[in-house]
Tab-separated table of C-alpha atoms in Angstrom:
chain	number	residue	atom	x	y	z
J	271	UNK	CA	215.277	169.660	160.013
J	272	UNK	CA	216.102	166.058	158.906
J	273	UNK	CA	217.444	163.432	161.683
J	274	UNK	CA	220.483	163.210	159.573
J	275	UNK	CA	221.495	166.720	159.897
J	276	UNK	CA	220.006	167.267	163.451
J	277	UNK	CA	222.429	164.504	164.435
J	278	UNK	CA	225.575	165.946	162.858
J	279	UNK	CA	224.336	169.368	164.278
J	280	UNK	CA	223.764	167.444	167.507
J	281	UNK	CA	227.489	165.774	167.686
J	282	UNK	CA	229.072	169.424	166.619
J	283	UNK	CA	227.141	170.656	169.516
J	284	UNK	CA	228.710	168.275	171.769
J	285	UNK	CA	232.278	169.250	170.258
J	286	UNK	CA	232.547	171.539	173.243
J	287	UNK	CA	231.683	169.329	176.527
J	288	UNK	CA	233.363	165.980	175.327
J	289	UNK	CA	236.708	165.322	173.859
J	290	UNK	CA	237.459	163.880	170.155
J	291	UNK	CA	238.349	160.692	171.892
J	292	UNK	CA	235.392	160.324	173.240
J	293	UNK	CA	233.151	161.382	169.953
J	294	UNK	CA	235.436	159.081	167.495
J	295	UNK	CA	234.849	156.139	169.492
J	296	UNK	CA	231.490	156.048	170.826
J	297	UNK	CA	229.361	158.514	168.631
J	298	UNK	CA	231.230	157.083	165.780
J	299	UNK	CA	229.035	154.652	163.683
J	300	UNK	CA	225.334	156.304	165.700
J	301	UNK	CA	222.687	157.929	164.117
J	302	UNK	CA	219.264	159.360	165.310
J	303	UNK	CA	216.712	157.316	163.467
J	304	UNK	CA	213.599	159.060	164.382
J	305	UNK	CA	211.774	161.935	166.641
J	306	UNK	CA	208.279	161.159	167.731
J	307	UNK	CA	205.603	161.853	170.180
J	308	UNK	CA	208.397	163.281	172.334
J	309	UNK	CA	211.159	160.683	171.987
J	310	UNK	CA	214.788	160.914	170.154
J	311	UNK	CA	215.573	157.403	169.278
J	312	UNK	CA	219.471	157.158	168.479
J	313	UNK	CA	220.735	153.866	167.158
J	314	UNK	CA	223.959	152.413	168.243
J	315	UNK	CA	226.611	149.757	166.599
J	316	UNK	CA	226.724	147.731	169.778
J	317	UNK	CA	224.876	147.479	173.173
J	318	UNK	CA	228.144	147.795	174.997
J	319	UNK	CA	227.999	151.740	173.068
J	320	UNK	CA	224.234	152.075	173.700
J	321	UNK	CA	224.807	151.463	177.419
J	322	UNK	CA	227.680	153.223	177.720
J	323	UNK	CA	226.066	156.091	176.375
J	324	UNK	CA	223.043	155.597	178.019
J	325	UNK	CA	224.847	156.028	181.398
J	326	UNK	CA	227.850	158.381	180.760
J	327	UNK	CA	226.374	160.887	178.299
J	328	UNK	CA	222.268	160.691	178.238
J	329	UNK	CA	222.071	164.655	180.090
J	330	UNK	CA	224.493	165.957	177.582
J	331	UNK	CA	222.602	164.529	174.358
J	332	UNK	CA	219.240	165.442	176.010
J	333	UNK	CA	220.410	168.878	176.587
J	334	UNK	CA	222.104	169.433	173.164
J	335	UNK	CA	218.914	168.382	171.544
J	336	UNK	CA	216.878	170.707	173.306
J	337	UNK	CA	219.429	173.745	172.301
J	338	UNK	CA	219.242	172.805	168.805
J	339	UNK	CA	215.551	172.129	168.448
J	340	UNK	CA	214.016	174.196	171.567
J	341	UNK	CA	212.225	171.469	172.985
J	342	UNK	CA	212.455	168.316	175.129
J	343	UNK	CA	213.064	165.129	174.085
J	344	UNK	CA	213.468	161.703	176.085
J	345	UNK	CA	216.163	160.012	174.525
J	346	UNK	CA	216.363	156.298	173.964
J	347	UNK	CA	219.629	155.055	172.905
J	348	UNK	CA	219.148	151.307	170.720
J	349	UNK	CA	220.872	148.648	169.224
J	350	UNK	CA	220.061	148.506	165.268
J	351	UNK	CA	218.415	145.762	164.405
J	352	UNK	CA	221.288	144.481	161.904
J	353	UNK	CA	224.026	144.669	164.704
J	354	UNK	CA	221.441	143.054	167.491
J	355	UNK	CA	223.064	141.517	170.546
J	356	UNK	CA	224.339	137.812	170.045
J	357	UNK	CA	223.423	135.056	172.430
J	358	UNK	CA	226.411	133.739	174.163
J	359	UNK	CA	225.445	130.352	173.321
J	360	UNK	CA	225.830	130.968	169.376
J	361	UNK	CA	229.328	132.369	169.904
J	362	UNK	CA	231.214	128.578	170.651
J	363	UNK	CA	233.960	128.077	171.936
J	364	UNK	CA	235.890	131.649	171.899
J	365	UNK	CA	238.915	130.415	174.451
J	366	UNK	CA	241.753	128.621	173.688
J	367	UNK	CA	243.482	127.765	176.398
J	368	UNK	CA	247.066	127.085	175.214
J	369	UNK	CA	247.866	129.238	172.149
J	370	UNK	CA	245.677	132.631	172.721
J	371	UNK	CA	246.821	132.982	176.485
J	372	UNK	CA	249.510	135.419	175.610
J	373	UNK	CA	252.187	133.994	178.315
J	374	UNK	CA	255.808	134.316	177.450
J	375	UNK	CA	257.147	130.906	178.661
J	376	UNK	CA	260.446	132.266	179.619
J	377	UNK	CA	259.209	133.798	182.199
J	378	UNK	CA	259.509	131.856	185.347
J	379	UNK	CA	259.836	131.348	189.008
J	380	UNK	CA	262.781	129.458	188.489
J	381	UNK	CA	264.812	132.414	186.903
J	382	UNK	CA	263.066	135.226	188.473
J	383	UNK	CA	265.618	136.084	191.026
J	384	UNK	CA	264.259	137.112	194.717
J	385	UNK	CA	265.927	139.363	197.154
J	386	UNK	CA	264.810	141.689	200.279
J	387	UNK	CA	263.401	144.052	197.537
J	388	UNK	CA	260.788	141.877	196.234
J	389	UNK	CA	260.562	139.217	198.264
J	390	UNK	CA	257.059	139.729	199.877
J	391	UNK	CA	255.540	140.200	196.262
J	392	UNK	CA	257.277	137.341	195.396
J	393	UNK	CA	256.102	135.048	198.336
J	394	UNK	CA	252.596	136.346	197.553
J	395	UNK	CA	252.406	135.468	193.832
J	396	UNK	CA	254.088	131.652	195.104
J	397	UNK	CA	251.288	131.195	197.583
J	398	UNK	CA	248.252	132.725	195.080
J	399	UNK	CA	249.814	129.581	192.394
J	400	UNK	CA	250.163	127.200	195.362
J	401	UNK	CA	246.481	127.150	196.141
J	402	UNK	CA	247.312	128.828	199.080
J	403	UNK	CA	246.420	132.636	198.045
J	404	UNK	CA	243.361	132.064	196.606
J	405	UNK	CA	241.349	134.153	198.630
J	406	UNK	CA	243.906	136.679	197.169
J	407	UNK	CA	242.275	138.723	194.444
J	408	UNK	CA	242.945	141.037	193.143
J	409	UNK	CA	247.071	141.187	193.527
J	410	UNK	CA	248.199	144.104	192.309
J	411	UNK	CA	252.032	144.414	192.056
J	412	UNK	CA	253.416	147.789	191.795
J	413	UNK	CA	257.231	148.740	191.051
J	414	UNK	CA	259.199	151.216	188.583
J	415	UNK	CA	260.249	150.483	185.470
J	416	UNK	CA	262.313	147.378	184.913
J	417	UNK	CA	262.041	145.883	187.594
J	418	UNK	CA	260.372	142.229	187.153
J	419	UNK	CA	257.160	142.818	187.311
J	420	UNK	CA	256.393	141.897	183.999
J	421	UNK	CA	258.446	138.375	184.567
J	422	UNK	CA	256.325	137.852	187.771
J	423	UNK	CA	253.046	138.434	186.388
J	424	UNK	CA	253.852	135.971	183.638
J	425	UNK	CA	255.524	133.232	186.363
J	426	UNK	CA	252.131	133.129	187.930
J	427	UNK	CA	249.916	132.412	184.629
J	428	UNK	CA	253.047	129.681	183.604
J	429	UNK	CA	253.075	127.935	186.822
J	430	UNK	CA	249.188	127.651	186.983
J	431	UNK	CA	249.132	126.353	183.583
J	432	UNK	CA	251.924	123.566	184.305
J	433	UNK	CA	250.138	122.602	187.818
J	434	UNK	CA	246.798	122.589	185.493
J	435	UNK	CA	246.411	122.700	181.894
J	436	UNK	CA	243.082	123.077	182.146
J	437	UNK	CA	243.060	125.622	183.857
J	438	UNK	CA	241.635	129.349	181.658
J	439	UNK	CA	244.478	132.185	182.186
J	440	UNK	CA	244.733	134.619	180.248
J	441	UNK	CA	247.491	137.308	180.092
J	442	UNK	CA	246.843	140.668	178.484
J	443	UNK	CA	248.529	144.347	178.769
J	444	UNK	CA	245.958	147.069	179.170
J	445	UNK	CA	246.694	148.791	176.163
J	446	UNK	CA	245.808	145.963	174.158
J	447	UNK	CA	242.726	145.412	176.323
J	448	UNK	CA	241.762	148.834	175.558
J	449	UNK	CA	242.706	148.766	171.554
J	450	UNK	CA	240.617	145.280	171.557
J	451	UNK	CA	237.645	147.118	173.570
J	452	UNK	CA	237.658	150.311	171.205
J	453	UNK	CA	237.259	147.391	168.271
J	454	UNK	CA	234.449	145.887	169.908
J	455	UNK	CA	231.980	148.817	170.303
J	456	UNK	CA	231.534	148.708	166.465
J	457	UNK	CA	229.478	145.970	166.316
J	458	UNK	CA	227.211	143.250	168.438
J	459	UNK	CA	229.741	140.253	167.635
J	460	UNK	CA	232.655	142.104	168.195
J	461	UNK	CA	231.302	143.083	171.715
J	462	UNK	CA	230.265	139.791	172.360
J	463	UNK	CA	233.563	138.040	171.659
J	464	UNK	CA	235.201	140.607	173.884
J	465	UNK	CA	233.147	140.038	176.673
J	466	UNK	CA	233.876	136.555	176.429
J	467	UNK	CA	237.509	136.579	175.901
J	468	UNK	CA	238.151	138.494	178.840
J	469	UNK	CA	235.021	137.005	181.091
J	470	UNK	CA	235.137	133.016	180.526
J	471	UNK	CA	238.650	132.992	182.350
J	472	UNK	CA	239.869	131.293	185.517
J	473	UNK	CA	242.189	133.970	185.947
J	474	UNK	CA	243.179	137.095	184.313
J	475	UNK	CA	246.710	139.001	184.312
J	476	UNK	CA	246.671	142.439	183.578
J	477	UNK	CA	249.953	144.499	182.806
J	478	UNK	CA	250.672	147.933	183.332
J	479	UNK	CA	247.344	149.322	184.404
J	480	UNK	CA	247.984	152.795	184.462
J	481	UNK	CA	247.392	152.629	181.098
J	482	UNK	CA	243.450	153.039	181.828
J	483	UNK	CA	244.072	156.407	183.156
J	484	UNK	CA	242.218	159.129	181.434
J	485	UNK	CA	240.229	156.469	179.444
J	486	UNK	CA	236.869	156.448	180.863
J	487	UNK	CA	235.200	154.321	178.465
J	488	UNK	CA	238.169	151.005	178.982
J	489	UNK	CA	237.860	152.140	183.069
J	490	UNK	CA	233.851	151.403	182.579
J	491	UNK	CA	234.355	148.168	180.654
J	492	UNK	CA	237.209	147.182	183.327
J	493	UNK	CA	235.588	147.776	186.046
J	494	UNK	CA	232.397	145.540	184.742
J	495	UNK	CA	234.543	142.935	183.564
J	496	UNK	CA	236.614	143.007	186.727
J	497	UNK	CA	233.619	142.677	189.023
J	498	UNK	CA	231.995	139.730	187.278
J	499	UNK	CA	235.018	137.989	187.402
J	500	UNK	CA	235.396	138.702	191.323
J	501	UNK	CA	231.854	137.479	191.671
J	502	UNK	CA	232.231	134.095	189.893
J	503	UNK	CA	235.468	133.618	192.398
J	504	UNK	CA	238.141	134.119	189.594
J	505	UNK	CA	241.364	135.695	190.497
J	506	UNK	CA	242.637	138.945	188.842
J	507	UNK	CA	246.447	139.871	188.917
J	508	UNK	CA	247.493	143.425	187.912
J	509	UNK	CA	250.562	145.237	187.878
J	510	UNK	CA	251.418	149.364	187.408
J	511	UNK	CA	254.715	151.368	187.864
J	512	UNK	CA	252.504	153.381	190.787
J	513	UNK	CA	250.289	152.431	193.832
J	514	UNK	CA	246.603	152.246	192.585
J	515	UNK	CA	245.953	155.661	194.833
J	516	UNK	CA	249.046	157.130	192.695
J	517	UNK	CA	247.538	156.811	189.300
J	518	UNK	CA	246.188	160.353	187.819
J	519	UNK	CA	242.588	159.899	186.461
J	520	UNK	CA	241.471	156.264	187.276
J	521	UNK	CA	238.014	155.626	188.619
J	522	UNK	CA	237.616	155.467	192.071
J	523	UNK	CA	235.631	152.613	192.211
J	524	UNK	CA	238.826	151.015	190.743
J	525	UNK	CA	241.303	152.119	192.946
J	526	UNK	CA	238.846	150.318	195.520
J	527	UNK	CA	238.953	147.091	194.171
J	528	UNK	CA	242.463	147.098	193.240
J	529	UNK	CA	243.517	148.117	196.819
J	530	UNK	CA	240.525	145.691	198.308
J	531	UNK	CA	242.892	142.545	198.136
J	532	UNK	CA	246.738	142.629	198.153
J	533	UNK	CA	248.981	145.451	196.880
J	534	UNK	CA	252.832	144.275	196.745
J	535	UNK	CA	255.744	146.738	195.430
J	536	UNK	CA	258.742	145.451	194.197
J	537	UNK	CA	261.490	147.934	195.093
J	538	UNK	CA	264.651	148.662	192.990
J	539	UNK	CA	266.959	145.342	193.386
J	540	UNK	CA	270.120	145.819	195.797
J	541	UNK	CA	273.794	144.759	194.762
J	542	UNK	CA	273.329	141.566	196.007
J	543	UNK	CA	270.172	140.652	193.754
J	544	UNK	CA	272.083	142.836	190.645
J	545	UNK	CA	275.114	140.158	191.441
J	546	UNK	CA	272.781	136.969	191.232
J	547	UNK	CA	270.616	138.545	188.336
J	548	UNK	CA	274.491	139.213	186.621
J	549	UNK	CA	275.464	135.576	187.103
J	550	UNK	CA	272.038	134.013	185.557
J	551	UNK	CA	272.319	136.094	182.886
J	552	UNK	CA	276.535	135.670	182.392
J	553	UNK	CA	275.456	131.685	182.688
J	554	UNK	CA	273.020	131.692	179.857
J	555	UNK	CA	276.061	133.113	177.741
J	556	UNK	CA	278.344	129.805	179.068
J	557	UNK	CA	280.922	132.548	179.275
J	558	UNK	CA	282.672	132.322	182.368
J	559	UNK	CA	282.872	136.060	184.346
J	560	UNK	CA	285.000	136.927	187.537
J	561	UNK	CA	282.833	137.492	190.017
J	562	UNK	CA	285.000	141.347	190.541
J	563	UNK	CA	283.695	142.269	186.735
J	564	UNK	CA	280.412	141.676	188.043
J	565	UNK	CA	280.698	143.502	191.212
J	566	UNK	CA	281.431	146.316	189.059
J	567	UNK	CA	278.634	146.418	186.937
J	568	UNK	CA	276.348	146.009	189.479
J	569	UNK	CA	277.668	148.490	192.109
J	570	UNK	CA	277.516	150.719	189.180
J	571	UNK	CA	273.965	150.268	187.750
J	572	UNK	CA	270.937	150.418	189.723
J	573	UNK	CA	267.306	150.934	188.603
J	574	UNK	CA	265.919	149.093	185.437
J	575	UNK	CA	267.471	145.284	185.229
J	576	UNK	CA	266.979	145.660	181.579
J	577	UNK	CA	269.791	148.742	181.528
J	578	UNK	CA	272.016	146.344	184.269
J	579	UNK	CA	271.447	143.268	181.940
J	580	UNK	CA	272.090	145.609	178.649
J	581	UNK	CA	275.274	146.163	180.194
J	582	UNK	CA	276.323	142.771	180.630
J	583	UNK	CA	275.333	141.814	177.188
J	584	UNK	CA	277.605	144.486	175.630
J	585	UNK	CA	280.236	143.225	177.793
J	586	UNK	CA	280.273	139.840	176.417
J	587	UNK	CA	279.541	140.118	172.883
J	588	UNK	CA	282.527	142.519	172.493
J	589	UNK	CA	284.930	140.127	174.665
J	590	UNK	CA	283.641	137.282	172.108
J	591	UNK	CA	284.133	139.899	169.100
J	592	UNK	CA	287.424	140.818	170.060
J	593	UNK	CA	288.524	136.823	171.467
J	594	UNK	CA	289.438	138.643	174.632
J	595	UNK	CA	288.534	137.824	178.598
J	596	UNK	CA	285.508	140.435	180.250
J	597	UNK	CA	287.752	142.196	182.685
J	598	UNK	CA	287.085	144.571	185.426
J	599	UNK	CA	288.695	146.850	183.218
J	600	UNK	CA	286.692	146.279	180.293
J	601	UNK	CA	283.415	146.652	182.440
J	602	UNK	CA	284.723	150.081	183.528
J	603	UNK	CA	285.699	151.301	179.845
J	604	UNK	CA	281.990	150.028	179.195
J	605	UNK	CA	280.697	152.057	182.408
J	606	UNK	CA	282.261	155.620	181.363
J	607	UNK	CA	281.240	155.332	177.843
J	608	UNK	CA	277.283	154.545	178.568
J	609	UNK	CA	275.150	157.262	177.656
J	610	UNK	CA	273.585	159.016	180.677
J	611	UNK	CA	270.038	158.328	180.367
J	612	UNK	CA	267.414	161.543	179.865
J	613	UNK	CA	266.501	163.095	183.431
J	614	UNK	CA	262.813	164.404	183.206
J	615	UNK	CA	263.059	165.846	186.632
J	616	UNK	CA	265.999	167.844	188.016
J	617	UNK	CA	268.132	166.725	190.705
J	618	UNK	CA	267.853	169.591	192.559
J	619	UNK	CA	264.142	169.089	193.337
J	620	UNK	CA	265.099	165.843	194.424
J	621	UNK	CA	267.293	167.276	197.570
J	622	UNK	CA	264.754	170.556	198.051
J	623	UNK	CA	261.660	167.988	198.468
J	624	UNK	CA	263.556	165.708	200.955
J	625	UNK	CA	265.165	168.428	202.716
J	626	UNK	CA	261.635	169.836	202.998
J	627	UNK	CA	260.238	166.536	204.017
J	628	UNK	CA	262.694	166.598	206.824
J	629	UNK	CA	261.893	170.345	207.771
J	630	UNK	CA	265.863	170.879	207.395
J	631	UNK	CA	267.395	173.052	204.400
J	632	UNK	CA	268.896	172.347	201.588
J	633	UNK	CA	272.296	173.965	202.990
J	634	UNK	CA	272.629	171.682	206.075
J	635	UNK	CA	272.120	168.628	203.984
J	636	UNK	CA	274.817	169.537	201.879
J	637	UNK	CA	277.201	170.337	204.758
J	638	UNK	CA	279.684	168.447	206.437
J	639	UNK	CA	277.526	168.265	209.677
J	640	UNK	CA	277.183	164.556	210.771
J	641	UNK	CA	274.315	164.954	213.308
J	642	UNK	CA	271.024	162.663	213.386
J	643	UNK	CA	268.680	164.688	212.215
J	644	UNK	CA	270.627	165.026	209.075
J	645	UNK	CA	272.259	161.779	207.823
J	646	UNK	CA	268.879	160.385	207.470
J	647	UNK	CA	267.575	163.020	205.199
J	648	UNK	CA	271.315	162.512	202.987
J	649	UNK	CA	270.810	159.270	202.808
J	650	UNK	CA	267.258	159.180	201.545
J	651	UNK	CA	268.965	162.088	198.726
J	652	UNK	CA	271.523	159.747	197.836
J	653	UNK	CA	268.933	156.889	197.498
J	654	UNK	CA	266.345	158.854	195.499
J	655	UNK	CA	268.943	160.347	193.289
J	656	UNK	CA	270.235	157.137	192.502
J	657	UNK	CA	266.849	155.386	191.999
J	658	UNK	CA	264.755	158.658	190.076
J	659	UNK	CA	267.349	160.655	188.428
J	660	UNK	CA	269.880	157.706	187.678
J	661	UNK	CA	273.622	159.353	188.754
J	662	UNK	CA	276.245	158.038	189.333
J	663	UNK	CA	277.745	157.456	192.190
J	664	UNK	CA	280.251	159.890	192.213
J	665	UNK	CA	277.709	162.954	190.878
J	666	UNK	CA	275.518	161.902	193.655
J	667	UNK	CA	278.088	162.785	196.013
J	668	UNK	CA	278.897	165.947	194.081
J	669	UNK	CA	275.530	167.000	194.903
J	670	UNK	CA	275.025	166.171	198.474
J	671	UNK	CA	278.446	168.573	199.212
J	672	UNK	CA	280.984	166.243	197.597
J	673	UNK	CA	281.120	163.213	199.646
J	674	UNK	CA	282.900	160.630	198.345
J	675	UNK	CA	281.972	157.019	196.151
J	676	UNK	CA	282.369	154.617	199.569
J	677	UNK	CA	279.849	156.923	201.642
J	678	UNK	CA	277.410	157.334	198.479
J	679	UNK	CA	276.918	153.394	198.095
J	680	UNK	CA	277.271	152.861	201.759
J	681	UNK	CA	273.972	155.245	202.020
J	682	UNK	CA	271.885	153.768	199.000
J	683	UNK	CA	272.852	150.217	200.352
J	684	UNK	CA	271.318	150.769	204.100
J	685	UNK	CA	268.006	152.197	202.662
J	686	UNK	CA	268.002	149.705	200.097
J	687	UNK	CA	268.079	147.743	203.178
J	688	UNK	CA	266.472	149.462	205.725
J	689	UNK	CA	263.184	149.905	203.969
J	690	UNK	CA	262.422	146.219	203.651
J	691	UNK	CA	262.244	146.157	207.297
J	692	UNK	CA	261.109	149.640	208.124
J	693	UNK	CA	256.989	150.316	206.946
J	694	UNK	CA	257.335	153.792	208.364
J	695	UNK	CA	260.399	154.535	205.482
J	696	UNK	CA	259.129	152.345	203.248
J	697	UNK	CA	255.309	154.758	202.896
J	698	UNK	CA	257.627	157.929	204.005
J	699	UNK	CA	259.747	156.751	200.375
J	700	UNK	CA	256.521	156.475	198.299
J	701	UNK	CA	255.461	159.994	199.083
J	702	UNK	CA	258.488	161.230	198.515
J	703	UNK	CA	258.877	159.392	195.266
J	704	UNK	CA	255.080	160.458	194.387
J	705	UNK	CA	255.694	164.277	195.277
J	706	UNK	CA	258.541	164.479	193.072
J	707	UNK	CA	257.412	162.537	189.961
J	708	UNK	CA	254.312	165.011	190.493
J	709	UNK	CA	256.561	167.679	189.189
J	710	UNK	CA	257.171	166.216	186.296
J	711	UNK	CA	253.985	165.458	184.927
């Protein structure tokens, strides 16, 4: 049987233990080039694929080989000849440091607002810039959807750059890491100017991590990448919308570096910081905004700052359509006609899992009973039906045995509050959260 055709046989074969991903992007582009005096020599486009699949795959090759041919072969995975490895030295100068860093300059400590919500991740991220935190590394900030971590992550790289120029950062969300990585294992260069890129940095800010999850060649890369960089004494900053030990399929050896320096969440932003965030953004419009319109929105909308500043935006531009003031009144027309966003989980798990949590039933945290052992457990209902399944006030107290709008807020407000202060709710919250999201993936 020719090479050729053992090797297609070979990658058919291998069809059943390893998924298309897998085959399309690092058996794509290989070929066996010869069997001799017991060896299987299969050339690669790049060393990064030959050593990838020189430590992830080498048994499963070895063994489909055998099947197909019904004898053993040691298999040697190489770099062709035409595609050999590049010396760093003939690469130049890949960095850029101003115009290739990928930092939005808008994105400041100067407009990022701080409350009792984010405050320690905040402080952190101040003191890493500062000089102050550099024995902090990695940071990984962790926080749903919307809430600023995005804007913080790019704050850090734009203050270090104004306190030093000089300095390398470079800011980069993981899918684009992985897309760019997936490029590079079709050829030496390519592979080489990767490495680079994403090596000869000062300090390197990583966005939305849990994108790695499930990808074990981009985890395998990472994790190299990352631990060179710790080694040389460069900081790392990532973010994610879980806890490393919350993300489904990553590497362990990743969740132990990423929880091996600081891990800060950012919680959901209270009425106070909606109010501030509300007047920044009403400012930037020069459109002047009772402070009651305001209230409104923001005792209204909680969760993503993007939906609470969306809100605000169609506020003003149909007061300046129309040439009339943004009332109160106009805030609530706005209110009752937003669409209700898509609820992936139902509410209803949300009260069985913290009624279960509490060891109480879901009938006694509906009722009208007002003892200890129960208000807790409604409040941290109210709170989590607020912050995972978005209702409103109003069907939040529908659901908890139709209590009323003041006692609804009144509840969300004190664990808003409360868990700033309280480490005990704060991890007994993140469970929670974790064990209901779990039913929805």
């Amino acid at each position: 049987m020719e090479t050729t055709e053992l090797w297609k046989n070979t990658i058919s074969y291998l069809e059943t233990d390893l998924s298309r991903g897998v085959l399309n992007t690092f058996f794509a582009n290989t070929k066996l080039s010869s069997l001799d005096n017991g060896k299987a020599q299969v050339v690669c486009p790049s060393k990064i694929t030959a050593d990838y699949l020189r430590r992830r795959y080498l048994p499963q090759v070895s063994q489909a080989l055998k099947s197909l041919t019904e004898k053993d072969w040691e298999v040697e995975f190489q770099v062709s000849q035409e595609n050999a490895p590049i010396k760093e030295a003939e690469l130049g100068p890949l960095f850029t440091p101003p115009a290739l860093d990928g930092l939005v300059s808008r994105y400041t400590f100067e407009n990022f607002v701080v409350g009792l919500p984010n405050q320690l991740a905040a402080q952190i991220a101040s003191s890493l810039v500062e000089g102050a935190g550099n024995s902090v590394s990695p940071l990984f900030i962790h926080s749903g959807v919307g809430l600023g971590k995005t804007h913080l992550i790019h704050a850090i790289g734009n203050a270090i750059k104004e306190r030093d120029p000089q300095m390398k950062v470079l800011y980069v969300g993981a899918e684009q890491f992985t897309n760019e990585f997936i490029k590079s294992v079709q050829n030496s260069r390519s592979a080489a100017v990767f490495r680079k890129r994403f090596r000869a940095v000062d300090i390197l800010l990583v966005d939305d991590v849990q994108f790695f999850a499930k990808r074990e060649g981009t985890q395998e890369e990472f994790f190299n990448t990352f631990n060179e960089l710790y080694l040389a004494g460069k900081r790392v900053v990532l973010t994610s919308d879980q806890h490393p030990e919350e993300i489904k399929k990553l590497d362990s050896r990743l969740v132990s570096r990423f929880c091996g320096g600081v891990v800060a969440d950012m919680q959901e932003p209270d009425v106070d910081m909606r109010l501030e965030i509300l007047k920044r953004k009403a400012a930037e419009w020069e459109q002047a905004v009772a402070e009651e319109t305001l209230l409104t929105l923001a005792q209204d909308i909680s969760g993503s700052i993007r939906h609470l500043e969306g809100a605000l935006n169609q506020l003003l531009a149909i007061a300046t359509t129309k040439h009339i003031a943004p009332t109160r009144d106009l805030a609530q027309a706005i209110l009752k006609n937003r669409p209700q966003p898509q609820h992936f989980l139902k509410p209803q798990d949300v009260i069985a899992e913290t009624s279960a949590k509490y060891g109480i039933t879901v009938e006694e945290i509906k009722s009208a009973k007002r003892q200890k052992e129960l208000v807790r457990p409604r409040q941290v209902a109210a709170y989590l039906l607020r912050a995972l399944a978005q209702l409103s006030l109003s069907q939040i107290g529908e659901m908890l045995g139709g209590r009323d709008h003041t006692t609804i807020l009144h509840s969300i407000q004190k664990i808003e509050k409360e868990q700033q202060e309280n480490q005990i709710l704060k991890e007994q919250l993140r469970t929670l959260r974790g064990e209901i999201l779990g039913k929805t993936s």
